[in-house]
PDB file of C-alpha atoms in Angstrom:
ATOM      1  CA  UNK A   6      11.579 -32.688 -18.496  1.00 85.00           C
ATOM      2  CA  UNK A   7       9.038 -34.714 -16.629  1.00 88.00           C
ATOM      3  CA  UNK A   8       7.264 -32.593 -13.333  1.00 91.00           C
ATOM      4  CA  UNK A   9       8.725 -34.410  -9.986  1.00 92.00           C
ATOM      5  CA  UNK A  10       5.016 -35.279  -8.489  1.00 92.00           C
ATOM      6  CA  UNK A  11       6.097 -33.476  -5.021  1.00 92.00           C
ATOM      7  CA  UNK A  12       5.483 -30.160  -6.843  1.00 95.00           C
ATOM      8  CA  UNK A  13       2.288 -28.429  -7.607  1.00 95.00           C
ATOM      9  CA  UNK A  14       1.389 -27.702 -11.382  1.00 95.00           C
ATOM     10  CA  UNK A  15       1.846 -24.087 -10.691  1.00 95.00           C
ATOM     11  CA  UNK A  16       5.262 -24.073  -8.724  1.00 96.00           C
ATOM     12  CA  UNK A  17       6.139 -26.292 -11.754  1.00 96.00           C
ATOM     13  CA  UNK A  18       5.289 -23.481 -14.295  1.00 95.00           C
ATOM     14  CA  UNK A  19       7.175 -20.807 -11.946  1.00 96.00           C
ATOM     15  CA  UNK A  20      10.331 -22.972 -12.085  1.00 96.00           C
ATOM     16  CA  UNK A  21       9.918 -23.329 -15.944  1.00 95.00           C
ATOM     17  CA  UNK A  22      10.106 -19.911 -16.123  1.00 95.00           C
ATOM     18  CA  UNK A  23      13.057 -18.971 -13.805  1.00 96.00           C
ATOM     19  CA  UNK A  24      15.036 -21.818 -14.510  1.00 96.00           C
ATOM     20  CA  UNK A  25      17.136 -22.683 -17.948  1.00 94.00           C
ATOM     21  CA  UNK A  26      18.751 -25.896 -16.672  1.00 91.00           C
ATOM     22  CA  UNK A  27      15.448 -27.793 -15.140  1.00 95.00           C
ATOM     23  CA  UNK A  28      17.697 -31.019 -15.077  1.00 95.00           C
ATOM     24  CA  UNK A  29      19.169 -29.741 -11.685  1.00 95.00           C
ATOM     25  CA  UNK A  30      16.346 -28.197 -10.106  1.00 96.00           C
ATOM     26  CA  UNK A  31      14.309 -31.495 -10.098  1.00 96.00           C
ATOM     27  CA  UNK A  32      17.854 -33.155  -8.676  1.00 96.00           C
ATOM     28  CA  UNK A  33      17.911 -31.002  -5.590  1.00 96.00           C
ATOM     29  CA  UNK A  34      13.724 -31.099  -5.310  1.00 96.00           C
ATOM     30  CA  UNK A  35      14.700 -34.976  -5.325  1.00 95.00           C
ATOM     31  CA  UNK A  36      17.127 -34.367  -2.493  1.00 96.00           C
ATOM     32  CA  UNK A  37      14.383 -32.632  -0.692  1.00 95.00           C
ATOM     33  CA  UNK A  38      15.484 -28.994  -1.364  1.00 97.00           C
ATOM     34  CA  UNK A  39      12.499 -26.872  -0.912  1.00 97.00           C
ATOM     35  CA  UNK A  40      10.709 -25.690  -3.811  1.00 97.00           C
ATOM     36  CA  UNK A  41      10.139 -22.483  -1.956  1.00 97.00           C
ATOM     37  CA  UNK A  42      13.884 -21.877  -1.853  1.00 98.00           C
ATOM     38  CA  UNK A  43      14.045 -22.241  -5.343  1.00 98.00           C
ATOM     39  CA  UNK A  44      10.957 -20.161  -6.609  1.00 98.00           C
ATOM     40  CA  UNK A  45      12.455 -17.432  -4.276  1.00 98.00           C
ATOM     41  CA  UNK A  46       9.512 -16.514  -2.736  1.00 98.00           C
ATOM     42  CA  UNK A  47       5.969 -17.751  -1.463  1.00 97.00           C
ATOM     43  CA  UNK A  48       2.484 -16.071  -0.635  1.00 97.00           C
ATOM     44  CA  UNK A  49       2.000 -15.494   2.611  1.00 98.00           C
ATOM     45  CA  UNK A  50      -1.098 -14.325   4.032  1.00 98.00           C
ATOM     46  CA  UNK A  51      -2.027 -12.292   0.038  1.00 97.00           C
ATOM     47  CA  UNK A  52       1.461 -10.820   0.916  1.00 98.00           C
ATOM     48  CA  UNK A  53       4.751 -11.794  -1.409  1.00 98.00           C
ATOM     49  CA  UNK A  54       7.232 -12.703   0.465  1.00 98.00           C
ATOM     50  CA  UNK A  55      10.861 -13.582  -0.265  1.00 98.00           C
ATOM     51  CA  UNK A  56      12.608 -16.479   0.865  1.00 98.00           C
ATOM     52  CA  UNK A  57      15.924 -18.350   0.759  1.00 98.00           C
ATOM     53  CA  UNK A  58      18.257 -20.566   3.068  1.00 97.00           C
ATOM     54  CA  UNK A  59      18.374 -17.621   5.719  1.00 98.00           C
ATOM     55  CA  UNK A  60      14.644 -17.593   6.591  1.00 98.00           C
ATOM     56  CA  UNK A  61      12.778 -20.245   7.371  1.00 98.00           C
ATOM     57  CA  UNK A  62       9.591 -20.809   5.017  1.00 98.00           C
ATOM     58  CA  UNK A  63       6.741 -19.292   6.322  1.00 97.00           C
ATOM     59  CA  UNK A  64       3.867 -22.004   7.045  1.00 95.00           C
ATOM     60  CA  UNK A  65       0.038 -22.607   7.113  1.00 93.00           C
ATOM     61  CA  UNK A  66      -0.325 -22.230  10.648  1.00 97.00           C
ATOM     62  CA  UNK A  67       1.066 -19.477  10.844  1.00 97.00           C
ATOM     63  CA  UNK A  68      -1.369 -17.738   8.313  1.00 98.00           C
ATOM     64  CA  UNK A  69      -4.121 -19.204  11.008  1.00 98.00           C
ATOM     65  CA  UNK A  70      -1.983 -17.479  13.876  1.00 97.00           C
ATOM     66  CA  UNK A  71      -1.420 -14.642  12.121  1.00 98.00           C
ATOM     67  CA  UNK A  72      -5.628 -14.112  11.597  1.00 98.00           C
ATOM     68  CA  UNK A  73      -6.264 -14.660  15.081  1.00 98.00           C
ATOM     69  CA  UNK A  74      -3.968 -12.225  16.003  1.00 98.00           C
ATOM     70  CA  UNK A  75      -5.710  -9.625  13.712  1.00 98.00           C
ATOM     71  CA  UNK A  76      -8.955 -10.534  15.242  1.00 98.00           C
ATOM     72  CA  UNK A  77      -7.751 -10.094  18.945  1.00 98.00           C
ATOM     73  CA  UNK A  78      -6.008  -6.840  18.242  1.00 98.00           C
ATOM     74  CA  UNK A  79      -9.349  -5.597  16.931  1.00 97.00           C
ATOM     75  CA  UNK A  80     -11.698  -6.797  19.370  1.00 98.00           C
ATOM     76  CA  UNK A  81      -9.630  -5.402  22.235  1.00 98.00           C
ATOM     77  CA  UNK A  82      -9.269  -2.638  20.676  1.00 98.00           C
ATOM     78  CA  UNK A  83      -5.449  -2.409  20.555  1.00 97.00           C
ATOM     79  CA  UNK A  84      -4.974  -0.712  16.942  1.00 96.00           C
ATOM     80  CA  UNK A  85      -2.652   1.805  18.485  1.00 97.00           C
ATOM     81  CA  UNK A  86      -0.859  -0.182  20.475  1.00 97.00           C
ATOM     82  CA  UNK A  87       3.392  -1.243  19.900  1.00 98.00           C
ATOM     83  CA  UNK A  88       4.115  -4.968  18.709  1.00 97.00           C
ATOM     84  CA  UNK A  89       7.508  -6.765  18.677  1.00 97.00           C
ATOM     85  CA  UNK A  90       7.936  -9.561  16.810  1.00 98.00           C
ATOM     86  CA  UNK A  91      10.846 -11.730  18.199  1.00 97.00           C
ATOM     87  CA  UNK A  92      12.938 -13.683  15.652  1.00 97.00           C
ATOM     88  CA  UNK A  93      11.203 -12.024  13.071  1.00 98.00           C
ATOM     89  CA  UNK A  94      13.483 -14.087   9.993  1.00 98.00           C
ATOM     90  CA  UNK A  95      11.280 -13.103   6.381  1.00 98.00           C
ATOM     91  CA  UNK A  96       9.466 -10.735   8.484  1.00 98.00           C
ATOM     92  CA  UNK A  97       6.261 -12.241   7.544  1.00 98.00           C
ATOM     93  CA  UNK A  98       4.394 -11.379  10.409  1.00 98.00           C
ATOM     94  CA  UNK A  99       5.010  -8.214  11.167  1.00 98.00           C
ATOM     95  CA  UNK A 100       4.498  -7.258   7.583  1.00 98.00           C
ATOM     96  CA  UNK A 101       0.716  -9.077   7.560  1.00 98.00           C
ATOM     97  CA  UNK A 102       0.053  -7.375  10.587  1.00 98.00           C
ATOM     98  CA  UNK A 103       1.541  -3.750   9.552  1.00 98.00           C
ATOM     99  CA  UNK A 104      -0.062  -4.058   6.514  1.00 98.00           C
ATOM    100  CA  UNK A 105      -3.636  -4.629   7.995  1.00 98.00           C
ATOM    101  CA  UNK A 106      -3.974  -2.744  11.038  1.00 98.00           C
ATOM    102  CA  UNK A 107      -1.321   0.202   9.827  1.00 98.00           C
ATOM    103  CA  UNK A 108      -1.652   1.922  13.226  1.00 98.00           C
ATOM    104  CA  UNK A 109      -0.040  -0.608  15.118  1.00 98.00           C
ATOM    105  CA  UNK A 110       3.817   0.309  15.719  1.00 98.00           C
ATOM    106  CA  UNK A 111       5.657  -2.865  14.868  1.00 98.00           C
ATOM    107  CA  UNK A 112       9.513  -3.930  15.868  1.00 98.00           C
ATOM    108  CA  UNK A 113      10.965  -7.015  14.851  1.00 98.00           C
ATOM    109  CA  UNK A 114      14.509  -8.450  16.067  1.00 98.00           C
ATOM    110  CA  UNK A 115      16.679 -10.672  14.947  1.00 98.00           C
ATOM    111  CA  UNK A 116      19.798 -12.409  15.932  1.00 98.00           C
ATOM    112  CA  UNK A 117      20.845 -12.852  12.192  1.00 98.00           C
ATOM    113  CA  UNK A 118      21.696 -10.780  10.217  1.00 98.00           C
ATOM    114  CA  UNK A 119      21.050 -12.612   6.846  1.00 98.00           C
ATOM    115  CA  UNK A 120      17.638 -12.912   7.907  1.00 98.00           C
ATOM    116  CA  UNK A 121      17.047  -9.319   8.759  1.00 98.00           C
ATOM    117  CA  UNK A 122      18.106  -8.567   5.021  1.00 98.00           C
ATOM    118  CA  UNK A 123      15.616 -10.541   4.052  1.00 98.00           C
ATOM    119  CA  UNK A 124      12.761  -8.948   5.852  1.00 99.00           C
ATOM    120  CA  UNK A 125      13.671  -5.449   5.438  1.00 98.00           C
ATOM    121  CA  UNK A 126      13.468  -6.376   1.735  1.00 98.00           C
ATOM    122  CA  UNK A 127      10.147  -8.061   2.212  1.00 99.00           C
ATOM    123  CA  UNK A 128       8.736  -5.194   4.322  1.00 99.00           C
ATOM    124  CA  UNK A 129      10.384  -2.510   1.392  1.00 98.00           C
ATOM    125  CA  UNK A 130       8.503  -4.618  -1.275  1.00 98.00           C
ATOM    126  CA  UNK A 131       5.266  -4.663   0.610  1.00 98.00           C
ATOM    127  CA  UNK A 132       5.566  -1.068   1.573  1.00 98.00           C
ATOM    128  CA  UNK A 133       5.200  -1.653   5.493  1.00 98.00           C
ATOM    129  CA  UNK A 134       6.486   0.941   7.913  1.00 98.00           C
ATOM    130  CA  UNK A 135       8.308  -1.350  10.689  1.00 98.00           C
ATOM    131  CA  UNK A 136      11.398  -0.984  12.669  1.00 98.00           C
ATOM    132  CA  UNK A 137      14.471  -3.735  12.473  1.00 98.00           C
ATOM    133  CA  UNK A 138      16.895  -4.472  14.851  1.00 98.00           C
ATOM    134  CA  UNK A 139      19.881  -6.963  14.735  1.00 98.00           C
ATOM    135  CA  UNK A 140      20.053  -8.326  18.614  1.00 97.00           C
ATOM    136  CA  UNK A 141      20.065 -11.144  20.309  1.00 94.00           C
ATOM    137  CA  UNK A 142      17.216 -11.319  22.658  1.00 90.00           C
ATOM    138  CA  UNK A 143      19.495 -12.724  25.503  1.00 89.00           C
TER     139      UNK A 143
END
């Protein structure tokens, strides 16, 4: 089975690995299925996190928002401070955060609860401390 040239050499091998029947993987990459989705999880920030069709796949930018908001919390001085992280889906964020400034107290909320399965999972694999609630923020 040929690589689809959308997908990186080393998403390729991951597939390979997880996947028996590679004739319908490359099928839905092909109908624009993200790889992400199918490898089950992506790095985020040094940070594994899980994704599927609940959460939406964390990006770039948000690794760059994510780093300035590390830096500001630091040169404010706001390590103790509380955080909530609104629509938190994979939890992502408040995981990067919690992981590297452990003092701050972090809440995320989410209107779904698919997604907040998701990120408590992601938070219990990446052993950070934060608080989940299923609301809507209305």
């Amino acid at each position: 089975m040929k690589k689809p040239s959308s997908v990186t050499t080393n998403d390729w091998k991951l597939l390979k690995v997880k996947y028996k029947n590679l004739k319908r993987v490359v099928k839905k990459i092909e109908n624009y299925f993200p790889v992400q989705y199918l490898i089950g999880y992506v790095d985020f920030y040094g940070y594994k996190i899980n994704v599927n069709r609940n959460v939406l796949i964390p990006r770039f930018e948000t690794e760059t928002l994510v780093e300035k908001t590390i830096k500001l919390i630091k040169k404010y001085k706001l390590k103790n401070s509380s955080l909530i992280d609104l629509g938190t889906g994979s939890g992502c964020i408040s995981i990067v955060l919690k992981k590297e400034i452990e003092t701050l107290d972090i809440t995320a909320l989410d209107i779904s609860k698919k997604a907040l399965k998701v990120a408590i999972k992601n938070a219990k694999y990446n052993k950070a401390d934060i608080t989940f609630i299923h609301e809507d923020i209305y």
